[in-house]
mmCIF file of C-alpha atoms in Angstrom:
data_model
loop_
_atom_site.group_PDB
_atom_site.id
_atom_site.type_symbol
_atom_site.label_atom_id
_atom_site.label_comp_id
_atom_site.label_asym_id
_atom_site.label_seq_id
_atom_site.Cartn_x
_atom_site.Cartn_y
_atom_site.Cartn_z
ATOM 1 C CA MET A 30 -5.144 72.287 34.113
ATOM 2 C CA LYS A 31 -7.940 70.568 32.213
ATOM 3 C CA ILE A 32 -11.495 71.771 31.659
ATOM 4 C CA THR A 33 -14.325 69.742 30.152
ATOM 5 C CA ARG A 34 -17.605 70.873 28.644
ATOM 6 C CA GLN A 35 -20.467 68.597 27.603
ATOM 7 C CA PHE A 36 -22.420 69.164 24.393
ATOM 8 C CA SER A 37 -25.331 67.278 22.863
ATOM 9 C CA PHE A 38 -26.723 66.925 19.358
ATOM 10 C CA SER A 39 -29.333 64.866 17.556
ATOM 11 C CA ALA A 40 -28.569 62.791 14.490
ATOM 12 C CA ALA A 41 -29.829 59.798 12.551
ATOM 13 C CA HIS A 42 -28.096 56.682 11.271
ATOM 14 C CA HIS A 43 -28.827 53.126 10.238
ATOM 15 C CA LEU A 44 -26.926 49.865 10.486
ATOM 16 C CA THR A 45 -25.747 48.426 7.195
ATOM 17 C CA ASP A 46 -25.590 44.675 6.578
ATOM 18 C CA TYR A 47 -27.997 44.181 9.472
ATOM 19 C CA LYS A 48 -31.475 42.654 9.438
ATOM 20 C CA GLY A 49 -33.782 44.129 12.017
ATOM 21 C CA LYS A 50 -35.333 47.399 13.160
ATOM 22 C CA CYS A 51 -32.001 49.240 13.254
ATOM 23 C CA GLU A 52 -31.437 48.720 9.526
ATOM 24 C CA ARG A 53 -33.973 51.525 9.013
ATOM 25 C CA PRO A 54 -32.924 55.131 9.614
ATOM 26 C CA HIS A 55 -33.500 56.184 13.204
ATOM 27 C CA GLY A 56 -32.244 58.926 15.488
ATOM 28 C CA HIS A 57 -30.419 59.363 18.762
ATOM 29 C CA THR A 58 -29.337 62.180 21.003
ATOM 30 C CA TYR A 59 -25.558 62.041 21.269
ATOM 31 C CA ARG A 60 -23.329 63.480 23.971
ATOM 32 C CA LEU A 61 -19.932 64.951 23.206
ATOM 33 C CA ALA A 62 -17.405 65.768 25.933
ATOM 34 C CA VAL A 63 -14.604 68.142 24.946
ATOM 35 C CA THR A 64 -11.583 68.444 27.242
ATOM 36 C CA VAL A 65 -9.074 71.246 26.844
ATOM 37 C CA GLU A 66 -5.748 71.335 28.646
ATOM 38 C CA GLY A 67 -3.654 74.434 29.141
ATOM 39 C CA ARG A 68 -2.199 76.948 31.507
ATOM 40 C CA ILE A 69 -4.417 79.216 33.561
ATOM 41 C CA GLN A 70 -4.362 82.659 31.959
ATOM 42 C CA LYS A 71 -4.197 86.013 33.750
ATOM 43 C CA ASN A 72 -8.014 86.137 33.749
ATOM 44 C CA GLY A 73 -8.128 82.882 35.747
ATOM 45 C CA LEU A 74 -9.404 80.785 32.836
ATOM 46 C CA VAL A 75 -7.853 78.066 30.726
ATOM 47 C CA LEU A 76 -10.362 78.886 27.982
ATOM 48 C CA ASP A 77 -13.585 80.845 28.169
ATOM 49 C CA PHE A 78 -16.539 78.433 27.841
ATOM 50 C CA VAL A 79 -18.177 80.926 25.442
ATOM 51 C CA GLU A 80 -15.175 80.604 23.098
ATOM 52 C CA LEU A 81 -15.105 76.812 23.488
ATOM 53 C CA LYS A 82 -18.806 76.606 22.607
ATOM 54 C CA LYS A 83 -18.252 78.743 19.507
ATOM 55 C CA ILE A 84 -15.363 76.550 18.332
ATOM 56 C CA VAL A 85 -17.224 73.260 18.917
ATOM 57 C CA ASN A 86 -20.349 74.569 17.182
ATOM 58 C CA GLU A 87 -18.377 75.730 14.119
ATOM 59 C CA LYS A 88 -16.003 72.770 13.830
ATOM 60 C CA VAL A 89 -18.183 69.841 14.932
ATOM 61 C CA LEU A 90 -21.853 70.384 15.714
ATOM 62 C CA GLU A 91 -22.808 72.316 12.583
ATOM 63 C CA ASP A 92 -21.686 69.282 10.556
ATOM 64 C CA LEU A 93 -23.360 66.614 12.727
ATOM 65 C CA ASP A 94 -26.526 68.053 14.278
ATOM 66 C CA HIS A 95 -29.713 66.797 12.603
ATOM 67 C CA ARG A 96 -27.773 64.935 9.937
ATOM 68 C CA ASP A 97 -27.655 61.316 8.764
ATOM 69 C CA LEU A 98 -24.326 60.106 10.104
ATOM 70 C CA ASN A 99 -24.154 57.416 7.409
ATOM 71 C CA ASP A 100 -23.665 60.247 4.896
ATOM 72 C CA ILE A 101 -20.616 61.465 6.852
ATOM 73 C CA PHE A 102 -18.859 58.412 8.339
ATOM 74 C CA PRO A 103 -18.188 54.983 6.835
ATOM 75 C CA ASN A 104 -20.158 52.242 8.567
#
């Protein structure tokens, strides 16, 4: 069975080698969908959404939320 949870975060970026408004730093609200697949456990859950939220916050959102994505990813 698969479960999916949606997350959102805000971050800034700019387009390199581009002439126009988007060459300046600007922000967006991004959506992240995380899908987990597994067997249903005895408690009736594939994964507790509380645990999934904790994992996504620690492994992904803490590094991306309110950051300049150009400092993290090559453009």
